[in-house]
Amino acid sequence: MYSLFSLHELSIVLLIRNHNHTLLNWDFLKCTGIVPQDWQLASEPISTQNFSQIAFQNGLRIVADNSKIIFTETIGEKSLVDIVVAQIAKFYTQILPYAEYQALGLNPEAFVTFPEHPEIAQNYLSKTLFFSQPWLEFGNTTPRVDLNISYTLDQGTLNLKVAQQFIKQEDGETMTPIVVYSGNFEYMFEQFLPAERSAILWNYLEQWQLNVETFNHLIKNQFLQGLNTPLSGVDTDTLMGLPMEMLMQ
């Protein structure tokens, strides 16, 4: 049994007091140089009284309201050098250096599949990480378990959620069980003077690749390393469970 690890997306969340979400529009992004002139929109921008949204064909989308702005990039087959979301977030904050930045969240999300034994993903937490503890045997079926962990690292706090989900295949009908790892590196700015926050924020954004590499290392070497060995002698029937409802489109 071998797992396939895939970094699915990377999002950057900025909490901003009294943020004017109407600034998020195509003209503002182009005219200020936040995004290149040759980028193409994936759909018509949205602007309402409560929020604004803009999406591009390269997989980057930006959503803003009066308290935050979220930059999200779908990774797919991109290498780290081709990921632009942190750079775009930095450009945005450089155009607005005096905004009241309160916190930054840098959030990588990855998922893992087990092609040879997809049933393992269905019972990954209850039958693999927790090794069938007695409290997991309560009830008529294998319970659903989500795991939340908070790590203290040199570069800040990493919050990690591990959850079992399903994803649709290209045929639109087949459902494949997956394990989703959602990371959150969090940085708070309220302890810094307002005049210092922009420079500190930019420094954190420049470290995005280190954070992603740390996240990847944690998943591959701490969660998956022991699983990437053949399941010789293992009764895979004990890993079977009832499918969970679809959680991921």
XYZ file of C-alpha atoms in Angstrom:
249
model
C 0.000 0.000 0.000
C 1.384 3.359 -1.034
C -0.077 6.825 -0.577
C -0.194 9.643 -3.099
C 0.338 13.085 -1.573
C -0.891 16.218 -3.367
C -0.715 19.862 -2.270
C -4.176 21.008 -3.269
C -4.237 24.737 -2.521
C -2.605 27.537 -0.589
C -4.585 30.395 0.904
C -3.493 33.551 2.676
C -5.974 35.232 5.015
C -5.439 38.794 6.223
C -7.593 40.175 9.007
C -7.906 43.940 8.497
C -9.879 46.301 10.713
C -12.220 48.600 8.725
C -11.188 47.110 5.402
C -12.839 48.622 2.328
C -13.682 45.526 0.291
C -14.781 47.613 -2.713
C -11.102 48.218 -3.439
C -10.999 44.659 -4.728
C -11.819 45.222 -8.385
C -10.206 44.461 -11.715
C -9.175 48.046 -12.495
C -7.554 48.569 -9.098
C -5.571 45.327 -9.338
C -4.328 46.084 -12.861
C -3.630 49.803 -12.485
C -1.636 49.375 -9.291
C 0.394 46.478 -10.688
C -0.819 44.006 -8.085
C -1.555 41.529 -10.878
C 0.059 41.410 -14.339
C -1.765 43.092 -17.197
C -2.018 39.883 -19.215
C -3.917 37.885 -16.581
C -7.331 36.683 -17.705
C -10.478 36.581 -15.603
C -12.098 33.201 -15.037
C -15.531 34.753 -14.457
C -17.183 38.105 -13.972
C -16.050 39.837 -10.776
C -18.627 40.052 -7.991
C -19.190 43.132 -5.872
C -22.015 43.462 -3.349
C -22.641 45.488 -0.242
C -21.028 42.787 1.867
C -18.176 41.336 -0.165
C -16.158 41.382 -3.380
C -14.709 38.467 -5.333
C -12.465 38.104 -8.343
C -11.071 34.918 -9.929
C -8.412 34.365 -12.571
C -7.816 31.591 -15.076
C -4.486 30.652 -13.470
C -6.276 29.354 -10.368
C -5.939 32.433 -8.144
C -9.056 33.899 -6.560
C -9.471 36.748 -4.100
C -12.406 37.378 -1.781
C -12.767 40.354 0.555
C -15.237 41.757 3.056
C -15.011 44.530 5.630
C -12.862 42.529 8.047
C -10.582 40.389 5.895
C -9.223 39.506 2.479
C -8.471 35.951 1.346
C -6.064 35.043 -1.462
C -6.389 31.410 -2.587
C -4.472 29.562 -5.291
C -5.260 26.102 -6.611
C -1.929 24.287 -6.873
C -2.562 21.145 -8.926
C 0.639 20.259 -10.774
C 2.409 23.565 -10.044
C 5.873 23.551 -8.514
C 6.662 25.840 -5.588
C 8.436 28.320 -7.869
C 5.245 28.751 -9.905
C 2.993 29.562 -6.925
C 2.148 33.292 -6.892
C -0.449 33.737 -4.156
C 1.964 35.031 -1.499
C 3.527 37.474 -3.948
C 0.130 38.854 -4.938
C -0.849 39.216 -1.268
C 2.392 41.078 -0.602
C 1.839 43.409 -3.569
C -1.665 44.155 -2.269
C -0.400 45.050 1.202
C 2.413 47.158 -0.239
C -0.156 49.261 -2.082
C -2.050 49.611 1.227
C 0.758 49.789 3.815
C -1.266 51.769 6.352
C -4.262 49.430 6.539
C -5.004 48.168 10.049
C -3.594 44.649 9.710
C -4.469 42.461 12.696
C -3.450 38.917 11.790
C -2.149 36.680 9.012
C -3.023 33.079 8.306
C -0.998 31.099 5.786
C -2.968 27.956 5.049
C -1.686 25.038 2.949
C -4.114 22.198 2.225
C -3.148 18.792 0.931
C -4.881 15.491 0.425
C -3.719 11.909 0.312
C -5.177 8.955 -1.547
C -4.349 5.271 -1.234
C -4.810 3.884 -4.769
C -4.150 0.251 -3.879
C -6.332 0.261 -0.756
C -8.838 3.159 -0.880
C -10.651 1.735 2.167
C -7.718 2.887 4.299
C -8.593 6.519 3.618
C -12.142 5.863 4.854
C -10.833 4.616 8.182
C -7.520 6.438 8.311
C -7.985 8.065 11.707
C -10.028 5.427 13.498
C -8.137 2.372 12.220
C -4.664 3.685 11.393
C -3.587 6.662 13.509
C -5.482 5.589 16.622
C -4.961 1.832 16.138
C -8.543 0.827 16.977
C -8.675 2.135 20.537
C -11.633 0.827 22.617
C -13.479 4.148 22.517
C -13.613 3.789 18.735
C -15.577 0.550 19.013
C -18.601 2.235 20.604
C -21.767 2.279 18.482
C -22.927 0.302 15.480
C -20.431 1.549 12.905
C -16.927 2.968 12.857
C -17.287 6.561 14.129
C -16.127 9.527 12.156
C -13.068 11.130 13.731
C -11.381 14.467 12.966
C -8.025 15.335 14.472
C -6.871 18.843 15.476
C -3.267 19.458 16.521
C -1.393 22.674 17.391
C 2.388 22.698 16.940
C 4.783 25.354 18.275
C 7.537 25.937 15.700
C 10.418 28.363 15.269
C 8.462 30.210 12.589
C 5.230 30.375 14.598
C 2.232 28.239 15.457
C 1.033 25.574 13.036
C -2.525 24.367 13.522
C -3.289 21.142 11.674
C -6.622 19.477 11.035
C -6.791 15.940 9.651
C -10.142 14.804 8.252
C -11.527 11.986 6.132
C -13.496 13.105 3.083
C -14.584 12.045 -0.396
C -13.795 13.553 -3.772
C -15.538 13.098 -7.123
C -13.594 11.620 -9.985
C -13.647 13.016 -13.515
C -16.666 10.896 -14.458
C -18.697 12.971 -11.965
C -20.078 9.903 -10.211
C -17.274 7.792 -8.743
C -16.374 8.827 -5.204
C -12.830 8.304 -3.927
C -12.079 8.457 -0.200
C -9.239 10.817 0.705
C -7.518 12.151 3.806
C -7.312 15.951 3.938
C -4.614 17.806 5.863
C -5.475 21.475 6.458
C -2.650 23.600 7.853
C -2.758 27.065 9.382
C 0.334 29.077 10.248
C -1.002 31.957 12.321
C 0.628 35.301 13.065
C -0.880 38.038 15.225
C 0.090 41.713 14.880
C -1.719 43.434 17.743
C 1.393 43.294 19.952
C 3.295 45.407 17.420
C 3.070 49.153 16.886
C 0.936 50.113 13.851
C 3.980 51.591 12.102
C 5.803 48.259 12.394
C 3.096 45.913 11.214
C 3.523 46.230 7.459
C 7.216 45.342 7.511
C 6.566 42.392 9.820
C 3.706 41.217 7.610
C 5.872 41.370 4.490
C 8.573 39.342 6.239
C 6.054 36.628 7.104
C 4.772 36.553 3.530
C 8.314 36.134 2.237
C 8.637 33.000 4.393
C 5.659 31.261 2.764
C 7.820 28.686 0.966
C 9.541 27.667 4.209
C 6.117 27.191 5.794
C 4.864 25.053 2.912
C 8.017 22.946 3.008
C 7.581 22.497 6.775
C 3.966 21.437 6.227
C 4.935 18.997 3.472
C 7.704 17.516 5.615
C 5.337 17.019 8.550
C 2.759 15.157 6.474
C 5.140 13.046 4.420
C 7.584 12.117 7.175
C 5.492 12.075 10.323
C 2.069 10.952 9.091
C 2.753 8.947 5.934
C 6.231 7.479 6.203
C 5.116 4.444 8.182
C 2.198 3.865 5.829
C 4.244 3.748 2.631
C 5.133 0.087 3.056
C 3.405 -3.007 1.669
C 0.513 -4.309 3.740
C 1.848 -7.861 3.863
C 0.088 -9.948 6.468
C -2.581 -7.311 7.122
C -6.216 -8.321 6.946
C -7.673 -5.466 4.923
C -11.200 -6.564 5.835
C -10.625 -5.066 9.288
C -10.058 -1.691 7.624
C -13.411 -1.638 5.907
C -16.169 0.699 7.059
C -19.326 2.339 5.865
C -18.722 5.211 3.415
C -19.186 8.674 4.860
C -21.373 11.218 3.141
C -19.736 13.313 0.456
C -18.044 16.346 1.924
C -15.994 17.537 -1.006
C -17.293 18.443 -4.436
